[in-house]
XYZ file of C-alpha atoms in Angstrom:
661
model
C -134.412 58.567 14.519
C -132.691 61.382 15.744
C -129.242 62.345 13.999
C -125.973 62.362 16.149
C -124.540 65.858 16.134
C -120.996 66.110 14.364
C -117.987 66.010 16.571
C -115.660 69.099 17.001
C -112.270 69.114 15.207
C -109.898 67.012 16.862
C -112.085 65.556 19.759
C -112.284 62.100 17.727
C -108.376 61.843 18.012
C -106.934 61.186 21.747
C -106.607 63.836 23.683
C -102.105 62.936 24.479
C -101.367 62.862 20.513
C -102.656 65.987 19.521
C -100.653 69.370 19.395
C -100.211 72.026 21.978
C -101.940 74.432 19.568
C -104.827 71.952 18.553
C -105.841 71.494 22.462
C -105.776 75.243 22.934
C -108.367 75.898 20.018
C -110.134 72.862 21.427
C -110.274 74.658 24.955
C -111.463 77.903 23.180
C -114.228 76.160 21.575
C -115.547 74.671 24.728
C -115.347 77.878 26.675
C -112.398 77.346 28.853
C -110.815 80.085 29.894
C -107.166 81.139 31.182
C -105.351 78.270 28.971
C -103.464 80.058 26.586
C -100.300 79.733 29.591
C -101.118 75.946 30.158
C -98.434 73.488 29.733
C -99.953 70.278 27.607
C -100.342 68.239 30.693
C -102.125 70.561 32.490
C -104.340 71.672 29.380
C -105.313 67.920 28.775
C -106.321 67.568 32.004
C -108.068 70.648 32.349
C -110.341 69.765 28.795
C -110.824 66.043 30.396
C -112.544 67.735 33.091
C -114.435 69.822 31.469
C -115.751 66.878 29.409
C -116.911 65.025 32.413
C -118.621 68.019 34.108
C -120.360 68.329 30.573
C -121.527 64.248 30.653
C -122.590 64.824 34.458
C -124.723 67.879 33.315
C -126.220 66.308 30.492
C -127.249 63.322 32.556
C -128.760 65.960 35.262
C -130.607 67.390 32.808
C -132.090 64.184 31.513
C -132.849 62.778 34.594
C -135.009 65.523 35.346
C -136.421 65.784 32.054
C -137.416 62.445 32.577
C -139.096 62.921 35.986
C -141.223 65.875 34.558
C -142.069 64.413 31.213
C -142.042 60.525 31.240
C -142.956 60.677 27.278
C -139.164 62.015 27.051
C -138.245 58.636 27.904
C -139.487 57.375 24.976
C -137.559 59.709 22.470
C -134.406 58.969 24.600
C -134.442 55.365 24.141
C -134.904 55.213 20.337
C -131.547 57.171 20.320
C -129.565 53.815 18.773
C -126.123 53.033 20.353
C -123.186 54.139 19.405
C -120.666 51.896 18.666
C -117.986 52.419 21.415
C -115.177 50.408 23.244
C -116.509 47.957 25.930
C -114.467 49.720 28.685
C -115.395 52.975 27.859
C -119.610 51.869 28.098
C -118.447 50.429 31.722
C -116.869 53.451 32.915
C -120.029 55.362 31.318
C -122.546 52.844 33.301
C -120.287 53.631 36.337
C -120.162 57.499 36.114
C -124.309 57.300 35.567
C -124.758 55.094 38.637
C -122.557 57.665 40.885
C -124.797 60.551 39.532
C -128.313 58.504 40.209
C -127.340 58.153 43.339
C -125.906 61.303 44.424
C -129.156 62.734 42.896
C -131.889 60.310 44.737
C -129.668 61.921 48.027
C -130.270 65.354 46.780
C -134.369 64.487 46.645
C -134.033 62.846 50.279
C -132.344 65.687 51.551
C -134.633 68.266 49.975
C -137.566 65.952 51.449
C -135.941 66.279 55.014
C -135.715 70.176 54.393
C -138.916 70.522 53.278
C -140.657 68.440 56.529
C -138.542 70.658 58.643
C -139.628 73.946 57.544
C -142.108 76.084 59.252
C -145.706 76.153 57.874
C -145.549 80.121 57.395
C -142.577 79.241 54.879
C -143.529 79.410 51.225
C -143.294 76.475 49.704
C -141.973 75.681 46.189
C -144.217 72.635 44.010
C -142.759 70.875 41.560
C -145.275 72.661 38.724
C -143.023 75.871 39.178
C -140.650 74.359 37.215
C -143.120 74.354 33.934
C -142.714 78.560 34.195
C -140.018 78.683 31.945
C -137.302 79.680 34.209
C -133.657 78.055 33.667
C -132.482 77.446 36.894
C -128.667 77.544 37.632
C -127.324 73.827 37.261
C -125.843 72.570 40.780
C -122.191 72.338 40.462
C -121.389 68.854 40.246
C -118.101 67.204 41.882
C -116.636 66.759 38.114
C -116.945 70.540 37.711
C -115.462 71.390 41.138
C -112.439 68.831 40.223
C -111.880 70.517 37.123
C -111.756 73.906 38.942
C -109.311 72.871 41.220
C -107.289 71.855 38.844
C -107.206 74.981 36.732
C -105.930 76.556 40.219
C -103.275 73.814 40.959
C -102.180 74.375 37.210
C -101.746 77.657 37.721
C -100.097 77.763 40.891
C -97.830 75.400 39.421
C -97.005 77.631 36.462
C -96.300 80.587 39.045
C -93.956 78.458 40.480
C -92.093 77.282 37.491
C -91.817 81.057 36.374
C -90.218 81.587 40.124
C -88.214 78.480 39.686
C -86.793 80.181 36.388
C -85.847 83.170 37.647
C -84.110 81.170 40.800
C -80.273 80.287 40.351
C -79.105 78.028 37.329
C -76.374 76.561 38.507
C -78.190 74.714 40.724
C -80.406 73.163 38.089
C -77.549 72.424 36.107
C -76.118 70.716 39.144
C -79.330 68.600 40.001
C -79.678 68.121 36.048
C -75.993 66.493 36.335
C -76.997 64.580 39.474
C -79.910 62.818 37.922
C -78.336 60.034 35.997
C -76.188 59.195 39.152
C -79.102 58.817 40.917
C -80.613 56.599 38.242
C -77.319 54.527 37.785
C -77.753 54.464 41.709
C -81.154 52.958 41.618
C -79.888 50.380 39.199
C -77.402 48.907 40.877
C -79.636 48.611 43.907
C -82.205 46.998 41.688
C -80.001 44.247 40.159
C -78.773 43.361 43.830
C -82.715 42.527 44.688
C -83.400 40.325 41.991
C -87.576 40.328 42.918
C -87.293 44.040 42.344
C -85.729 43.659 38.983
C -88.615 41.605 37.601
C -91.577 44.006 38.314
C -89.266 47.010 37.036
C -88.267 44.912 33.541
C -92.592 44.395 33.393
C -93.062 48.292 33.832
C -90.204 49.526 31.642
C -91.124 47.036 28.793
C -95.078 48.193 29.032
C -93.940 51.823 28.896
C -91.545 51.194 25.792
C -94.658 49.574 24.288
C -96.822 52.074 24.716
C -94.017 55.029 23.659
C -94.276 53.114 20.576
C -98.027 52.745 19.772
C -97.914 56.629 20.256
C -95.117 57.091 18.308
C -97.124 55.131 15.171
C -100.423 56.768 15.527
C -98.761 60.297 15.724
C -96.092 59.523 12.994
C -93.061 60.542 14.790
C -90.025 58.757 15.924
C -90.106 56.552 18.739
C -88.215 57.609 21.752
C -86.809 54.913 24.679
C -87.919 55.512 28.157
C -85.214 57.042 30.091
C -84.529 53.955 32.800
C -82.958 52.479 29.204
C -81.188 55.404 27.934
C -79.499 55.486 31.512
C -78.518 52.037 31.637
C -77.123 52.625 27.822
C -75.049 55.512 28.862
C -73.562 53.821 31.846
C -72.569 51.143 29.203
C -70.428 53.134 26.946
C -67.003 54.070 27.368
C -66.543 57.233 29.157
C -64.357 59.114 26.171
C -67.367 58.633 24.069
C -69.629 60.179 26.414
C -70.212 63.867 26.119
C -69.877 65.554 29.942
C -72.670 66.947 31.214
C -70.382 69.267 33.725
C -70.038 72.726 31.473
C -67.616 73.788 34.095
C -64.613 71.261 33.893
C -62.913 73.113 35.918
C -65.200 74.282 39.004
C -63.160 73.226 41.832
C -59.921 75.149 40.409
C -61.000 77.968 38.093
C -58.109 80.377 38.713
C -55.479 78.585 41.257
C -52.459 77.240 41.311
C -51.761 73.675 39.006
C -53.185 70.958 40.367
C -50.871 68.221 42.174
C -49.418 65.396 40.207
C -50.011 61.841 41.505
C -46.075 61.090 42.273
C -44.800 64.172 43.246
C -40.873 64.488 43.963
C -40.160 67.371 46.907
C -36.954 69.184 46.912
C -35.153 71.409 49.465
C -35.130 75.172 48.603
C -33.997 78.295 50.631
C -33.933 82.083 50.154
C -34.496 85.456 51.381
C -38.708 86.277 51.298
C -39.261 89.567 49.012
C -42.837 90.996 49.784
C -44.797 92.841 47.375
C -47.927 94.039 47.212
C -49.502 91.890 45.038
C -46.687 89.076 44.985
C -44.239 87.600 47.047
C -41.506 85.599 46.262
C -38.443 83.583 47.319
C -35.199 85.110 46.282
C -32.465 82.112 46.066
C -29.765 83.238 44.006
C -29.270 86.476 46.006
C -31.534 89.724 46.406
C -32.034 90.617 43.038
C -34.521 88.782 41.003
C -33.280 85.806 39.229
C -34.999 82.593 36.853
C -35.028 80.272 39.679
C -37.339 82.210 42.418
C -40.186 80.544 44.338
C -43.164 82.344 44.110
C -45.150 82.219 47.940
C -48.956 83.066 48.181
C -50.220 85.412 50.028
C -52.256 82.810 51.988
C -48.944 80.893 52.971
C -47.578 84.535 54.128
C -50.266 84.782 56.569
C -50.844 81.530 57.555
C -46.626 81.233 58.673
C -46.386 84.645 59.783
C -43.809 85.497 57.645
C -42.358 89.210 56.897
C -39.985 91.061 54.186
C -36.251 89.496 54.865
C -37.138 86.697 56.141
C -34.550 83.910 55.348
C -36.781 80.447 54.473
C -36.340 77.340 53.587
C -39.191 74.719 52.501
C -39.639 71.921 49.636
C -40.961 72.792 46.276
C -41.969 70.502 43.155
C -39.069 69.020 41.619
C -39.530 70.404 38.046
C -40.739 73.600 36.282
C -44.828 74.274 37.313
C -46.997 72.698 35.118
C -49.439 74.899 33.195
C -52.691 75.271 34.026
C -55.803 76.747 32.292
C -57.527 80.102 33.704
C -61.103 80.514 32.809
C -62.063 84.463 32.157
C -65.201 85.865 31.297
C -68.849 86.585 32.778
C -69.678 83.285 32.335
C -66.112 81.426 32.719
C -66.470 80.596 29.077
C -63.085 81.875 27.926
C -60.350 79.858 28.280
C -56.613 80.792 28.103
C -53.443 78.278 28.848
C -51.447 79.710 31.410
C -47.749 78.629 32.414
C -46.385 80.552 35.634
C -43.240 81.882 35.781
C -42.055 80.893 38.820
C -42.536 77.815 40.706
C -44.644 77.760 43.766
C -43.465 76.939 47.024
C -45.259 73.456 48.696
C -44.648 74.505 52.471
C -42.440 76.182 54.714
C -39.827 74.313 56.782
C -37.990 76.969 58.611
C -38.585 80.486 59.448
C -34.869 82.507 60.342
C -33.534 79.030 61.755
C -36.776 79.086 63.888
C -39.851 76.495 63.211
C -43.265 78.396 62.078
C -44.871 78.515 65.348
C -41.453 80.292 67.161
C -41.430 82.946 64.718
C -44.603 83.733 64.952
C -44.074 85.051 68.237
C -40.500 87.258 67.600
C -41.219 90.342 68.322
C -42.056 93.468 66.008
C -39.202 95.812 64.743
C -41.198 98.931 64.741
C -42.067 98.548 68.403
C -38.658 98.098 69.789
C -37.395 100.896 72.026
C -34.445 102.862 70.468
C -31.175 104.115 72.750
C -28.675 106.357 72.287
C -25.142 104.289 71.321
C -23.797 102.701 74.628
C -21.166 99.949 73.235
C -17.993 100.986 71.448
C -17.347 99.356 68.245
C -13.080 99.669 68.267
C -11.608 99.546 64.940
C -8.071 99.819 65.450
C -6.068 96.727 64.459
C -2.514 97.201 63.536
C -0.151 99.948 64.232
C 0.079 100.537 60.321
C -3.889 100.998 59.898
C -4.141 104.326 60.454
C -7.586 105.192 58.743
C -9.236 103.025 61.457
C -6.922 104.570 64.813
C -8.078 107.942 63.410
C -11.692 107.385 63.181
C -11.868 106.181 66.580
C -9.767 109.335 68.126
C -11.934 111.809 66.198
C -15.624 110.432 65.736
C -16.138 106.819 67.890
C -18.465 104.648 66.344
C -20.997 102.728 68.384
C -23.683 99.757 68.405
C -26.815 101.645 67.002
C -25.091 104.298 65.306
C -26.413 106.551 62.689
C -23.649 107.874 60.717
C -22.774 109.896 57.404
C -19.883 109.836 55.781
C -19.277 113.363 53.742
C -16.791 113.215 50.835
C -16.914 115.110 47.814
C -15.543 113.130 44.644
C -12.505 110.938 44.619
C -12.172 111.839 48.430
C -11.514 108.042 49.117
C -14.577 107.341 50.679
C -15.014 103.913 49.052
C -11.451 102.795 50.575
C -12.565 104.471 54.091
C -15.784 102.258 53.820
C -13.908 99.392 53.222
C -11.216 99.494 55.490
C -14.132 100.243 58.272
C -15.798 96.964 57.324
C -12.297 95.056 57.241
C -11.901 96.342 61.110
C -15.451 95.327 62.700
C -15.113 91.894 60.935
C -11.417 91.358 62.508
C -12.464 93.306 66.038
C -16.530 92.105 66.218
C -16.761 88.710 64.776
C -20.238 88.515 66.204
C -21.226 91.136 64.083
C -23.335 90.857 61.139
C -21.805 92.878 58.719
C -23.738 93.987 55.411
C -22.142 95.827 53.059
C -24.646 97.373 50.311
C -23.332 98.647 47.263
C -25.942 101.311 44.939
C -25.325 102.397 41.406
C -21.803 101.098 42.091
C -18.837 100.884 39.265
C -18.569 96.768 38.792
C -14.753 96.480 39.321
C -15.439 98.156 42.907
C -17.755 95.266 43.640
C -15.406 92.952 42.832
C -12.677 94.352 45.232
C -15.077 94.753 47.671
C -16.049 90.866 47.532
C -12.514 89.817 47.533
C -11.634 92.076 50.374
C -14.649 92.226 52.941
C -15.405 89.044 55.114
C -18.906 90.097 55.168
C -21.984 89.739 53.345
C -21.900 92.326 49.653
C -25.192 93.461 48.110
C -24.603 95.303 45.185
C -26.458 96.968 42.418
C -24.230 98.133 39.315
C -24.794 101.345 37.666
C -25.670 99.768 34.348
C -29.049 98.014 35.979
C -32.001 99.589 36.078
C -33.206 102.315 38.922
C -35.557 99.798 40.205
C -33.191 97.297 40.762
C -31.307 99.590 43.058
C -34.513 100.102 45.279
C -35.055 96.449 45.389
C -31.865 95.753 46.534
C -31.688 98.697 49.012
C -35.229 97.566 50.295
C -34.407 93.948 50.787
C -31.406 94.299 52.483
C -32.561 96.802 55.255
C -35.584 94.769 56.015
C -33.232 91.733 56.354
C -31.067 93.329 58.873
C -34.338 94.350 60.903
C -35.269 91.082 60.687
C -31.771 90.138 62.280
C -32.299 92.771 64.927
C -35.660 90.803 65.846
C -33.388 87.907 67.095
C -31.169 89.647 69.097
C -28.380 90.118 66.887
C -25.863 93.010 66.147
C -26.027 94.217 62.829
C -23.906 96.805 60.903
C -25.011 98.016 57.117
C -22.622 99.783 55.250
C -23.993 101.852 51.937
C -22.327 103.601 49.203
C -24.281 105.752 48.428
C -27.397 106.991 50.178
C -27.230 109.971 47.203
C -27.112 107.782 44.831
C -30.185 106.135 46.321
C -31.832 108.931 46.470
C -31.396 109.413 42.765
C -32.536 106.113 42.043
C -35.652 106.987 44.066
C -36.541 109.590 42.218
C -36.014 107.952 38.978
C -38.048 104.915 39.825
C -40.728 105.972 42.184
C -44.170 107.351 41.146
C -44.386 110.884 40.317
C -46.412 113.174 43.340
C -46.250 116.064 41.906
C -43.963 118.004 44.551
C -40.924 118.886 42.809
C -38.330 120.645 44.850
C -35.289 122.372 43.526
C -32.850 119.981 41.571
C -35.764 118.450 40.082
C -35.916 116.070 43.078
C -39.658 114.745 43.460
C -40.801 115.610 47.542
C -41.945 111.305 47.567
C -38.443 110.058 46.554
C -36.824 111.266 49.548
C -38.873 109.452 52.455
C -37.354 105.915 51.506
C -33.926 106.259 51.590
C -34.600 108.746 54.815
C -36.535 105.470 56.332
C -33.631 103.392 55.290
C -31.292 105.766 57.167
C -33.577 105.901 59.691
C -33.438 102.272 60.675
C -30.594 102.358 62.734
C -30.774 102.322 66.564
C -29.597 100.255 69.460
C -32.494 98.690 70.692
C -33.107 98.057 74.658
C -32.637 94.495 75.888
C -30.592 93.302 72.866
C -29.904 93.929 69.199
C -28.858 96.816 67.507
C -28.503 97.819 64.113
C -25.635 100.503 62.528
C -25.701 102.184 59.434
C -23.276 103.875 58.110
C -23.849 106.049 54.471
C -21.831 107.732 52.350
C -23.303 111.208 51.136
C -21.931 113.238 48.120
C -21.022 116.745 48.023
C -19.632 119.363 45.769
C -20.433 117.745 42.716
C -21.894 120.640 41.082
C -25.197 119.388 40.781
C -28.537 121.041 42.818
C -29.848 117.515 43.597
C -27.057 116.066 45.205
C -27.000 119.202 47.671
C -30.882 118.861 48.221
C -30.252 115.269 49.261
C -27.368 116.178 51.443
C -29.263 118.468 53.315
C -32.519 116.663 53.809
C -29.795 114.059 55.581
C -27.481 116.391 57.351
C -29.123 116.492 60.865
C -30.436 112.977 61.164
C -27.191 111.360 62.030
C -25.556 111.088 65.130
C -22.159 110.233 63.873
C -20.307 112.594 60.962
C -16.855 111.936 59.279
C -15.988 114.490 57.064
C -13.408 113.959 54.430
C -11.944 116.941 52.315
C -11.033 117.639 48.988
C -7.988 119.486 49.393
C -6.404 116.850 51.692
C -6.983 114.256 48.845
C -5.668 116.808 46.323
C -2.561 117.328 48.105
C -2.194 113.008 48.572
C -2.665 112.978 52.552
C -4.725 110.349 53.022
C -6.838 109.431 55.121
C -8.344 112.386 54.074
C -10.244 113.380 57.132
C -11.229 116.944 58.606
C -10.817 116.223 62.608
C -12.157 119.294 63.585
C -15.141 119.325 61.277
C -15.683 115.261 62.017
C -17.202 114.052 65.544
C -19.979 112.011 67.465
C -22.886 112.702 69.531
C -23.145 111.634 72.983
C -19.547 110.280 72.445
C -19.453 110.008 76.495
C -21.436 107.375 76.305
C -19.112 105.503 74.301
C -15.260 106.690 75.401
C -13.584 106.231 79.051
C -13.971 109.545 80.747
C -10.084 109.717 81.175
C -9.601 109.245 77.775
C -12.131 111.597 77.117
C -10.472 114.620 78.448
C -7.557 114.243 76.543
C -9.601 113.955 73.289
C -11.270 117.326 74.771
C -7.664 118.865 74.799
C -6.892 117.791 71.274
C -10.078 119.037 69.887
C -9.180 122.572 71.366
C -5.793 122.080 69.751
C -7.318 121.279 66.427
C -9.396 124.456 66.767
C -6.441 126.782 66.281
C -4.927 125.029 63.554
C -5.782 124.404 59.905
C -6.975 121.158 58.202
C -3.743 119.812 56.884
C -1.784 120.905 60.179
C -4.285 119.523 61.890
C -4.504 116.497 60.413
C -0.433 115.937 60.198
C -0.102 116.662 63.824
C -2.184 113.493 64.339
C -0.794 110.981 61.769
C 2.704 111.723 62.622
C 2.212 111.336 66.067
C -0.033 107.842 65.586
C 3.232 106.509 63.116
C 4.986 107.108 66.191
C 2.867 105.182 68.563
C 1.729 101.313 68.214
C -1.600 102.175 69.632
C -4.735 104.593 70.678
C -3.819 104.164 74.269
C 0.038 105.240 73.744
C -1.052 108.018 71.588
C -3.347 109.577 74.298
C -0.580 109.223 76.789
C 1.801 111.178 75.077
C -0.499 114.178 74.388
C -1.265 113.968 77.651
C 2.126 114.669 78.922
C 2.965 116.822 76.306
C 0.249 119.393 76.802
C 0.214 120.117 81.076
C 0.489 123.490 80.708
C -2.865 123.644 78.896
C -4.625 121.772 81.207
C -3.282 123.435 84.126
C -4.372 126.936 82.146
C -7.596 125.550 81.301
C -8.123 124.143 85.330
C -7.460 127.780 86.460
C -9.889 129.131 83.727
C -12.856 126.692 85.128
C -11.757 127.905 88.782
C -12.361 131.496 88.001
C -15.475 130.572 85.734
């Protein structure tokens, strides 16, 4: 009676209950190659396939030996039967029958090949097997299946590695969707009672098998996945741990989410567009606490420009705080409370709807011309300053004028009287008075006396506020000109504006004499150069004061930069102001370029006679002559007629000189 060989360690246990390390050791003892990187499921399949192949080879060898040596069957039959499971015995018997059939088929095929072979071919006798040569065993179907399983396992490992190198976020999203799909499947099963019974039996059988495996391995039992999904669906929402780690995926860094019940209130203001942000200034031209934030997308979508008067809707109340996620993996969160309430929608732009505002022309593309329409300043006989300006330096629509004045020469009073005269004689003109770095009392006086828009930034504010006010004011004027309106901007003063830009603008590295940065002179020149008379309607008139004789080299450099840029100049004299002769206008040095486009030709001839007369007199005598004549007449027309009657000899002499020439 032969002894049964001892079983290898671990082979008596089921493969499903063995650990991965034990399975790898068993595979190595069986001679399997490439199993160190296999997963447990793949390794189990490979071991089972190898065992099946070994059993098939053993059965084949046994049948061959029986055919060659019938006596071997006696010893084989003497081996006692092992006490095995009836199911396992039936399965082995079926495999043996299949193997015998395949061997019989092989013998028949071999006989057919031998019968069809030629006579000269050498024949292989079955007696050659007794020579002791070990022929290679033919590959059975089970072995081929094992090799195919191993190749499929290798391909699966490669796919898993590629998947791990893929997008992790997509896998996480798929993971979060699986419970929903299971729940949806459970709902569909509940609707169909027939399916529900079969699924329940399957789940119960699966649970029983998992409990049996847990008892054999000594581990805790685990419920099937279907039951865990159902139990998680029955739990309250606040007790479940959310699967989605990115809880703010759709709104990571944007504005706060809308509330369910939101109340919209109307809002209006002037739009200021910056390099990184835009705001609707609701309390004037300076930043305030009630300003409205406008996103860059809304500016682009609605065709908004700096200086637009925008009306729209905003949510009532303070802006809601929102969470901003930072870091490489969006794990760091920070609570953000917006300083300004964002605008909800835009209603009108400069009194027009949004679509009409998109079709307006661009100010930079408008054609500039010389002033052709006179802005008459004469109002009453006793208002001498506007009458003097009309005579010596007439102003037209689209004029770019400088009022050059030393300190304490009355430039602010002159500017105030010009503003009042324009408001009286030209009510269709939009008047804007921009006061930069001025005294607060002068700002109050200007607001109470001028019937127009007063935009001020006093000297106690930082230089950045001065520049913001000036830029927003000139942009507002440009937007009005694009609509075909006539705008007059009175700036006091352009010298102080240049100082503010010298302090607020970034340093360029090129410093002029007096400590003036070369880059600080460009923004004031851009402000002053915006004045123009536009072809086919609209004009922008700018009258700016410039300080001279202050003893500052910086003021001299700034004035020299603007000296030749204007087409009208009104000079005030320190000597006349010290003698208390007002308005202290230097009538001989003041003038307007191309004044023939503004004044009637008959009046122009008389004015040229007066200028020849002024050239032979000093400042005080010339001004006193003009003021005395103006006091005696009720209007400038009457003054010019009186001058023409009193200077006939000069006119005749001039005609004779002109004839000889």
